[in-house]
PDB file of C-alpha atoms in Angstrom:
ATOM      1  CA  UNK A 857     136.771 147.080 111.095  1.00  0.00           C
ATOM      2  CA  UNK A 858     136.139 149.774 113.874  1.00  0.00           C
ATOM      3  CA  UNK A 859     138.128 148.191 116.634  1.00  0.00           C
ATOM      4  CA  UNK A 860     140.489 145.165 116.870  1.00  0.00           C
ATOM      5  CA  UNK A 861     140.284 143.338 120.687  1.00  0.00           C
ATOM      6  CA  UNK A 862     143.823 142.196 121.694  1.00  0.00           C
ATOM      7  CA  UNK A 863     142.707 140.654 125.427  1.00  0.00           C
ATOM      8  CA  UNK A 864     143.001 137.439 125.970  1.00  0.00           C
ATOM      9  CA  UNK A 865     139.703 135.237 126.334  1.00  0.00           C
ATOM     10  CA  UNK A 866     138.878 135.751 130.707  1.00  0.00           C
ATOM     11  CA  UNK A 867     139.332 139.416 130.329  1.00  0.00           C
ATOM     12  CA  UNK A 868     135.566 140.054 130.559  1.00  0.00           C
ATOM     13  CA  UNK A 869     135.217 139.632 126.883  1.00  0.00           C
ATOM     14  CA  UNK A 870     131.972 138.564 126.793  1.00  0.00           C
ATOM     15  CA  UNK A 871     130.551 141.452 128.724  1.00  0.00           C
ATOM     16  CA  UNK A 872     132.855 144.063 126.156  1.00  0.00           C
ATOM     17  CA  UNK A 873     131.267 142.034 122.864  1.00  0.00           C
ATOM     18  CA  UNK A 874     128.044 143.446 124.487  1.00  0.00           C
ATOM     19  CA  UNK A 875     128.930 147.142 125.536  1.00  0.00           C
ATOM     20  CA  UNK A 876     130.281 147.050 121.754  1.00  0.00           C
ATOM     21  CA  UNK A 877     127.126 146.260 120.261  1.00  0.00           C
ATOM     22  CA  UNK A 878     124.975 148.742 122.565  1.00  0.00           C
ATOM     23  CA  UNK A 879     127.648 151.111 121.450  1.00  0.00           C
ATOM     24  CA  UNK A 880     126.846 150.386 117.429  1.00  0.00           C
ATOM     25  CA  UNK A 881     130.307 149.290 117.303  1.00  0.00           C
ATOM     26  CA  UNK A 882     129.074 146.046 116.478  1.00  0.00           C
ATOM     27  CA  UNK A 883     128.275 143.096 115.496  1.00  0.00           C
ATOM     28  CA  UNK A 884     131.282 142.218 117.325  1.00  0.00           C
ATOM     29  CA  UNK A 885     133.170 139.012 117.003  1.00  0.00           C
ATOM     30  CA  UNK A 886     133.842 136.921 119.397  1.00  0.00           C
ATOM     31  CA  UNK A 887     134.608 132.937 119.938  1.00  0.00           C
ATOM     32  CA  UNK A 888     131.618 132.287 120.726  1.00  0.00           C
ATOM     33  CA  UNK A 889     130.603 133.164 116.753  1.00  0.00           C
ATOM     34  CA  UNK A 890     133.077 130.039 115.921  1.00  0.00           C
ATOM     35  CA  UNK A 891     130.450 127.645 117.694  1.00  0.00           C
ATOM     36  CA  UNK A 892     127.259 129.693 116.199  1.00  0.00           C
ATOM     37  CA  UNK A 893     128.520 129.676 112.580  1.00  0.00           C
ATOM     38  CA  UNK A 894     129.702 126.556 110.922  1.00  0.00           C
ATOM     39  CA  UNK A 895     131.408 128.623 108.595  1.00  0.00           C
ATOM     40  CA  UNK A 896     134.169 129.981 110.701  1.00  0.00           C
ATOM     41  CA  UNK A 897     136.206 127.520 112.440  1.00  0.00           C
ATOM     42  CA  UNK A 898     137.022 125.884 108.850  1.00  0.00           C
ATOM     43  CA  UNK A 899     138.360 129.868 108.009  1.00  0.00           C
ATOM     44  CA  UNK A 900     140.695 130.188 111.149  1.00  0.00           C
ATOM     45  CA  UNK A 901     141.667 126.401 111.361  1.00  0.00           C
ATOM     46  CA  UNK A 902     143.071 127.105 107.790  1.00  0.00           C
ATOM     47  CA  UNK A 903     145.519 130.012 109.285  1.00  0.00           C
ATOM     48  CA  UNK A 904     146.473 128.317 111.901  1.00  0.00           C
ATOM     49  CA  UNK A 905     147.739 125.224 109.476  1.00  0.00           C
ATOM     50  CA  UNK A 906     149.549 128.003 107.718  1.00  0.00           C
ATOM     51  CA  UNK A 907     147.263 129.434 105.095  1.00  0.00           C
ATOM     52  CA  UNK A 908     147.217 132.937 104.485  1.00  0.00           C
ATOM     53  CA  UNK A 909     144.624 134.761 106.378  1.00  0.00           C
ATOM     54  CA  UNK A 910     140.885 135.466 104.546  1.00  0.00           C
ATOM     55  CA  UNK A 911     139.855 138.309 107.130  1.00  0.00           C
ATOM     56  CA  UNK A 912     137.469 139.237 104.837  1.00  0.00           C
ATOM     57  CA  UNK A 913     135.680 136.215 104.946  1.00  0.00           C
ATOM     58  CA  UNK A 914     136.060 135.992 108.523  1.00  0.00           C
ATOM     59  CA  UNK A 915     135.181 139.653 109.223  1.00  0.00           C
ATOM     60  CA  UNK A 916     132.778 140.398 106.777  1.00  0.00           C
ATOM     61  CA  UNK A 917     129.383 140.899 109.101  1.00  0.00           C
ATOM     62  CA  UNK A 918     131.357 142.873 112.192  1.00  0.00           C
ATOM     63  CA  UNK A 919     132.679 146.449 112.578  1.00  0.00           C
ATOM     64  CA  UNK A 920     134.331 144.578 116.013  1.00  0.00           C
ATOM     65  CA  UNK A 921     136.323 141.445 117.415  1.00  0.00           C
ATOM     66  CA  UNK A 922     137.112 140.763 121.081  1.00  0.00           C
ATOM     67  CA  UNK A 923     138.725 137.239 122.510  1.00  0.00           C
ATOM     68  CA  UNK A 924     140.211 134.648 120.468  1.00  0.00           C
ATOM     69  CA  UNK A 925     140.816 133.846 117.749  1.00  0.00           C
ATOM     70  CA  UNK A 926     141.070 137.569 116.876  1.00  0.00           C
ATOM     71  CA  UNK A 927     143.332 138.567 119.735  1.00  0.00           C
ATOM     72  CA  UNK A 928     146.090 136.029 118.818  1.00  0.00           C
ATOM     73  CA  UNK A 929     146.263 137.949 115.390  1.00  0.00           C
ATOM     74  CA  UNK A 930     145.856 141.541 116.434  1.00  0.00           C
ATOM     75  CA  UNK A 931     149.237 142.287 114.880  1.00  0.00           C
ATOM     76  CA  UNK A 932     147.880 140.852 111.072  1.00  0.00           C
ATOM     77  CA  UNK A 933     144.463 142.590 111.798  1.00  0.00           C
ATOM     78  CA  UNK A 934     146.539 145.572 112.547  1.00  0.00           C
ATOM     79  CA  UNK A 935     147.735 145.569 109.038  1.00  0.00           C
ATOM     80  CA  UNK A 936     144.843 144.856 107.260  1.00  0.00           C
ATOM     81  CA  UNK A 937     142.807 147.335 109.262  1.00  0.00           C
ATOM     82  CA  UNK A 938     145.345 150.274 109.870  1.00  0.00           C
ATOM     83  CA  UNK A 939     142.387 152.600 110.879  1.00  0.00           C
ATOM     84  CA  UNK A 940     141.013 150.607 113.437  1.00  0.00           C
ATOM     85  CA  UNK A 941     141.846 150.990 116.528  1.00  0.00           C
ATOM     86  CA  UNK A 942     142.647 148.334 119.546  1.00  0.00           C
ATOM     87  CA  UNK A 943     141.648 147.565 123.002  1.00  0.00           C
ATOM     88  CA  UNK A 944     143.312 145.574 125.122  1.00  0.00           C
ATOM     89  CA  UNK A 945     141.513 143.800 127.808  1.00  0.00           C
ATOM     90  CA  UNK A 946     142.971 143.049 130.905  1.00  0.00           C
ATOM     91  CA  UNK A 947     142.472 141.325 134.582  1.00  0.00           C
ATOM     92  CA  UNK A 948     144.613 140.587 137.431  1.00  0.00           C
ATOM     93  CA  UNK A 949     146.820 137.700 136.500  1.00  0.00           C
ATOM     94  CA  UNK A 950     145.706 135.256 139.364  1.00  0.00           C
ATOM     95  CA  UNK A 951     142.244 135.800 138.640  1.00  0.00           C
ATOM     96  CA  UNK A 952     142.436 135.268 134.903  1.00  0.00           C
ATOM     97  CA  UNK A 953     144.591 131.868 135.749  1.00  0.00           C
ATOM     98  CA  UNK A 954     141.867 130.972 138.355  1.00  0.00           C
ATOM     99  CA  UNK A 955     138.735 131.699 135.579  1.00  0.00           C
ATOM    100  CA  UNK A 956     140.561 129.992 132.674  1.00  0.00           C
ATOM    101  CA  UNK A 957     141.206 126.768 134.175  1.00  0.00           C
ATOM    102  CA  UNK A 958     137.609 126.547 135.958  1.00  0.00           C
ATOM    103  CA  UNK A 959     135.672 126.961 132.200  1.00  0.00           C
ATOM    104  CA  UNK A 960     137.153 127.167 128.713  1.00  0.00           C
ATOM    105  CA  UNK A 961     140.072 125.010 130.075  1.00  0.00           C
ATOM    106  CA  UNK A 962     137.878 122.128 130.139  1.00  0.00           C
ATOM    107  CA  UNK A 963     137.517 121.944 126.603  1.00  0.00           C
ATOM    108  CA  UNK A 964     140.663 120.248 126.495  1.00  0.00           C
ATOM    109  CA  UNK A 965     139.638 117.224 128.885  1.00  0.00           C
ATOM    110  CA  UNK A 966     137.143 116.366 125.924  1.00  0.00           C
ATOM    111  CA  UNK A 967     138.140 113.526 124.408  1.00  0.00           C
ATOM    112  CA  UNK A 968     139.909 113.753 121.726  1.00  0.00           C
ATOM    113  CA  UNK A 969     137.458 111.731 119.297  1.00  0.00           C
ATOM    114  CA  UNK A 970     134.580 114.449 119.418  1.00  0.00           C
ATOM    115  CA  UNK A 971     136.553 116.364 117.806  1.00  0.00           C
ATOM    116  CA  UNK A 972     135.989 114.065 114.311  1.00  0.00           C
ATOM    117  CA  UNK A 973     132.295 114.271 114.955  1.00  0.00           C
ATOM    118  CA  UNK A 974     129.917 113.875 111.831  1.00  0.00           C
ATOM    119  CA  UNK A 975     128.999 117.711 111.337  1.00  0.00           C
ATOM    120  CA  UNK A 976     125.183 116.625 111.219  1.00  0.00           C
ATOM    121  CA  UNK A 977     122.445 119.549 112.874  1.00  0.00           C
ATOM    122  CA  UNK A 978     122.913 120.616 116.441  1.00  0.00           C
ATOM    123  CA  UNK A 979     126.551 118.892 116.302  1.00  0.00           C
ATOM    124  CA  UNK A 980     127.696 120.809 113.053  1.00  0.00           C
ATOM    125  CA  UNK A 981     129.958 123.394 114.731  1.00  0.00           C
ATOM    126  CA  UNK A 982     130.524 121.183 117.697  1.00  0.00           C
ATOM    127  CA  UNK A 983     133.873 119.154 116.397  1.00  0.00           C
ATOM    128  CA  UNK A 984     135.296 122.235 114.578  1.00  0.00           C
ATOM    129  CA  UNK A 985     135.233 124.381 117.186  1.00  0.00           C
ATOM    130  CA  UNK A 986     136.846 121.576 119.847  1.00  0.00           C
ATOM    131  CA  UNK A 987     139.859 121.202 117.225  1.00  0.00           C
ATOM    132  CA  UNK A 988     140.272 124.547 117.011  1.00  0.00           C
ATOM    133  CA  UNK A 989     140.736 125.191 120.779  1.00  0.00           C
ATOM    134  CA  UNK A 990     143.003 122.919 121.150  1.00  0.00           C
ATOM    135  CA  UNK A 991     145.060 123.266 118.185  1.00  0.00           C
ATOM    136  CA  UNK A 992     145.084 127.127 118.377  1.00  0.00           C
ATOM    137  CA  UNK A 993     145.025 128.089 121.857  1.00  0.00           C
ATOM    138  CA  UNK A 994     146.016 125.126 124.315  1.00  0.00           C
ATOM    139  CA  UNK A 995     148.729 123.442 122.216  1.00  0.00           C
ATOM    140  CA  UNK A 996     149.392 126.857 120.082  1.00  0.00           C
ATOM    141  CA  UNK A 997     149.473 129.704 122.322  1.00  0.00           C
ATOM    142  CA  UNK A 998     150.286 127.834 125.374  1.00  0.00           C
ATOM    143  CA  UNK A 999     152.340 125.050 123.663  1.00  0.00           C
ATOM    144  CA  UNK A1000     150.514 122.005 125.682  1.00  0.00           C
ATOM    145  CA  UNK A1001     151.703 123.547 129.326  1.00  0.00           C
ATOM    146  CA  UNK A1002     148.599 126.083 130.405  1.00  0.00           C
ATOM    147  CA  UNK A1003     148.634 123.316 133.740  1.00  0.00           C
ATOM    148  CA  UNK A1004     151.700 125.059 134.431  1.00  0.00           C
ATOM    149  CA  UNK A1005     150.329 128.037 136.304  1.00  0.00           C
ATOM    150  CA  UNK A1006     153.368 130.218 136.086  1.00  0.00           C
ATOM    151  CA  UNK A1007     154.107 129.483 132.561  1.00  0.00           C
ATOM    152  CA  UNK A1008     150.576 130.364 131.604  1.00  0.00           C
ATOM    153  CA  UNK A1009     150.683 133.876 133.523  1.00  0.00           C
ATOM    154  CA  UNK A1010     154.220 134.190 131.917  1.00  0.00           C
ATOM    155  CA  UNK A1011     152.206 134.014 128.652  1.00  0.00           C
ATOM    156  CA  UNK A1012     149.549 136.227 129.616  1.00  0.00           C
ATOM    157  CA  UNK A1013     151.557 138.673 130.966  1.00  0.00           C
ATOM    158  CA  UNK A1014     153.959 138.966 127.865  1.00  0.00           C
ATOM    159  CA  UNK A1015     151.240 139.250 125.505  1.00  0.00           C
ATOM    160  CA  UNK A1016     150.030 142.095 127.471  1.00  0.00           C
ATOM    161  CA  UNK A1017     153.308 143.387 127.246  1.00  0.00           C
ATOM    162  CA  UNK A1018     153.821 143.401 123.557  1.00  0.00           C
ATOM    163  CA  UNK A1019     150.331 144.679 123.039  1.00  0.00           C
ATOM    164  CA  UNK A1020     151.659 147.948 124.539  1.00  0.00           C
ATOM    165  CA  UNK A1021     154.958 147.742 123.061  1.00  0.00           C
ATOM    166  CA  UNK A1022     153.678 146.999 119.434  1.00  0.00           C
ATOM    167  CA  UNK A1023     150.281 149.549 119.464  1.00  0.00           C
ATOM    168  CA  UNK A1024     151.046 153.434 118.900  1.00  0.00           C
ATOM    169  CA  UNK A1025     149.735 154.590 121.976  1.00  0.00           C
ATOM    170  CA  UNK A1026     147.228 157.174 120.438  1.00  0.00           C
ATOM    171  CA  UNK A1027     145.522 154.103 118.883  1.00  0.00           C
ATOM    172  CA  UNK A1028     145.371 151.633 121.923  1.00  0.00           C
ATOM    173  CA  UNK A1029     143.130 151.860 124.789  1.00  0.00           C
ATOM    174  CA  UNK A1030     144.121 149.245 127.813  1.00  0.00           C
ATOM    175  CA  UNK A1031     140.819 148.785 129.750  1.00  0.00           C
ATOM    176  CA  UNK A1032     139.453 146.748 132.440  1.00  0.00           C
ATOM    177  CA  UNK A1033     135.780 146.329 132.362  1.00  0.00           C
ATOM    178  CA  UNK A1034     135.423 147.123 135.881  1.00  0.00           C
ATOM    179  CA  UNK A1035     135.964 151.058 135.004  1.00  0.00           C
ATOM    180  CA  UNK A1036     132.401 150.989 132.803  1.00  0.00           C
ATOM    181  CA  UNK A1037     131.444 152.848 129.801  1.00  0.00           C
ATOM    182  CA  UNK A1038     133.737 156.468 129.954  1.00  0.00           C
ATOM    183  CA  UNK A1039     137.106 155.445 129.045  1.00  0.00           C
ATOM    184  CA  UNK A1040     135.504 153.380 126.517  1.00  0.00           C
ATOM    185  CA  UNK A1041     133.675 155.783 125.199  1.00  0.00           C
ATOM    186  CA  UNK A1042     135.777 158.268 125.491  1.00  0.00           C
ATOM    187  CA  UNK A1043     138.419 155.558 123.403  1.00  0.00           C
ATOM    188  CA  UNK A1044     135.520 155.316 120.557  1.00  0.00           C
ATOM    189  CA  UNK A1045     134.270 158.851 121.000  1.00  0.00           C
ATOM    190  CA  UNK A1046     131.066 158.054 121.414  1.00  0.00           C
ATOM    191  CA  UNK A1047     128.499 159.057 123.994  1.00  0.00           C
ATOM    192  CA  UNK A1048     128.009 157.582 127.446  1.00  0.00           C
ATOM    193  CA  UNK A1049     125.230 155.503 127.978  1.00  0.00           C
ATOM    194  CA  UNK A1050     122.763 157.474 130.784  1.00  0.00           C
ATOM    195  CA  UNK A1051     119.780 154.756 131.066  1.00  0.00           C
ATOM    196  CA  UNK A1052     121.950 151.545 131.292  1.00  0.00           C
ATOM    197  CA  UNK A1053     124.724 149.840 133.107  1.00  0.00           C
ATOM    198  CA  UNK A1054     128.493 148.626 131.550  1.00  0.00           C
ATOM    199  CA  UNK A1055     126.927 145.321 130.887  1.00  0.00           C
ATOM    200  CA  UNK A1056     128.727 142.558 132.814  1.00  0.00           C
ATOM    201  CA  UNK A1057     128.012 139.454 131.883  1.00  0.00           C
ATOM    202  CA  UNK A1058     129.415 136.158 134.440  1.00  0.00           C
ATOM    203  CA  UNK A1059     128.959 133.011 132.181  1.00  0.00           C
ATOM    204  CA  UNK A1060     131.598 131.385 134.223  1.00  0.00           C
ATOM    205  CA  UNK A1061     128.506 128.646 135.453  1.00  0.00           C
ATOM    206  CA  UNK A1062     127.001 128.151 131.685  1.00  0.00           C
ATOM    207  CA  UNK A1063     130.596 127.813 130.483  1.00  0.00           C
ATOM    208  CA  UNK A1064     131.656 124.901 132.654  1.00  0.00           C
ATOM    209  CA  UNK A1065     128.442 123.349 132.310  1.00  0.00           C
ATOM    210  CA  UNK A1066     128.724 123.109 128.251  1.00  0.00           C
ATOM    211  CA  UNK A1067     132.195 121.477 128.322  1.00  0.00           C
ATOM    212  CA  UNK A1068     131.197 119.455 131.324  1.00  0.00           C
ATOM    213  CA  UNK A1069     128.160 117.904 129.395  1.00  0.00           C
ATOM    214  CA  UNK A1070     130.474 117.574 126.677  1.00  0.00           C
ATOM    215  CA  UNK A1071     133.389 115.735 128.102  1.00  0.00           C
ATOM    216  CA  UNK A1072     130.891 113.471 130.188  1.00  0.00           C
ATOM    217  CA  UNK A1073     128.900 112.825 126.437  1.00  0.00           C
ATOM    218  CA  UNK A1074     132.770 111.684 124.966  1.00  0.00           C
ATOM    219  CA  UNK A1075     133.242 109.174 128.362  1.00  0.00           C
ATOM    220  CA  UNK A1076     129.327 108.052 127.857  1.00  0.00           C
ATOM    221  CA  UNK A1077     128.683 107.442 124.308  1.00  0.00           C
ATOM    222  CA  UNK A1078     131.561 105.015 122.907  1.00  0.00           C
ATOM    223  CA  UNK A1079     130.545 102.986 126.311  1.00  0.00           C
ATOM    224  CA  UNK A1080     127.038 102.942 125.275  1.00  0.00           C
ATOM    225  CA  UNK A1081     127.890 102.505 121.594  1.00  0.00           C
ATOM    226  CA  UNK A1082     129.849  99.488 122.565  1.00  0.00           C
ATOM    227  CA  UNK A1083     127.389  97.851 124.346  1.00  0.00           C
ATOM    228  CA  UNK A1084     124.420  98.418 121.442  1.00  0.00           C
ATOM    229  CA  UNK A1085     126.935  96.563 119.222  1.00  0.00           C
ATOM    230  CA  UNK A1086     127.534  94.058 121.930  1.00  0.00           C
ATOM    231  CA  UNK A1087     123.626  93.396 122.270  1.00  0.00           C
ATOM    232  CA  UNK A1088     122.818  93.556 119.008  1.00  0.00           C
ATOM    233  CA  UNK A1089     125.727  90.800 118.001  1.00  0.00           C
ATOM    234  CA  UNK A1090     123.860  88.627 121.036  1.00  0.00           C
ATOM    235  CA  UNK A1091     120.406  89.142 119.430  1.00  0.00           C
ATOM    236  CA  UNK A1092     121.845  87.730 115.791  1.00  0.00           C
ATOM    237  CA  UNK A1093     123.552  84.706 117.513  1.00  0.00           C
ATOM    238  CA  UNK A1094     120.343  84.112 119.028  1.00  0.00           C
ATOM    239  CA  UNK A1095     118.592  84.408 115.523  1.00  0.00           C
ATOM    240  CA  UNK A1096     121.285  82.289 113.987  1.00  0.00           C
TER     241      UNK A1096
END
């Protein structure tokens, strides 16, 4: 592990997991590898019941991690990793409130049922990854109350806090993406890209739409459901 990401999911994360990878400091994890590999949200849903952490099951394909789950755990991966060194991730508090409870909020509004999903094809990773949101992050991290806007900043803003308090300075690098690739480079001493841009990637639209389609799917299909058994229990009284 090259570098441990301690900023909070909203912090431009998504952009930074790809400016690590153009940088070779990659693959880099990130939550969205908990939803693309059916073998990870088993692995952290273990810690977070209390088992002792397998980081080297988690982490064995990535030199990187930025978001959650990792950033929740930078202390432990601190420890494990003493060489590696951390970034911390940050945004204006307002605006990270503001982008949190327009997208990856919404995964809590999914009922609660999809969650128990049989993990059959394209919905393998799909019930997994919904119970570890919610047990991790909304009901872990923000203890049930991220609604409460200044409680949630509170959070944000003390975890930000302790990053800096906890990290030898030498070793951490606090970084918005909106200053592009030379403190960043500079942090990983690496060059400076000349032929491309800090990647900055908005999935804010693709993000709400996913747990959109998702929470209308867990209204839709018990209804549905429902009704097939109702018609099909009409068809056999007809029969007999």
């Amino acid at each position: 592990m090259i570098l441990i990401g301690a900023g909070f999911p909203r912090t431009g994360t998504m952009s930074l997991r790809a400016a690590l990878n153009e940088l070779g400091v990659g693959p880099c994890h990130h939550m969205a590898a908990i939803f693309m590999d059916e073998k990870q949200a088993p692995l952290w849903q273990a810690i977070v019941d209390g088992a002792e952490p397998d980081f080297d099951a988690i982490y064995n394909d990535y030199q990187s991690t930025v978001d959650a789950p990792g950033c929740f755990y930078y202390k432990e991966l601190m420890e494990k990793y003493p060489d590696a060194k951390v970034l911390l991730s940050v945004r204006e508090p307002e605006r990270w409130y503001s982008s949190v409870i327009d997208t990856i909020y919404l995964s809590y509004l999914i009922p609660r049922w999809m969650e128990w999903m049989p993990r059959i094809g394209m919905f393998s990773t799909i019930g997994p990854f919904l119970r570890l949101v919610r047990t991790m992050i909304w009901e872990g991290v923000f203890d049930k109350r991220v609604e409460d806007k200044d409680f949630a900043i509170g959070v944000f803003n003390a975890h930000i806090e302790e990053v800096k308090r906890v990290v030898p300075p030498e070793k951490l690098l606090v970084f918005s993406v909106k200053e592009g690739w030379e403190p960043l480079c500079d942090f990983l001493d690496v060059p400076v890209p000349q032929d491309r841009p800090f990647p900055h990637l908005n999935e804010k639209a693709s993000t709400r739409k996913a747990y959109t389609t998702m929470r209308l799917f867990g209204y839709v299909a018990p209804v549905v459901a429902l009704a097939l058994i109702g018609l099909i229990v009409w068809l056999l009284s007809q029969l007999f």
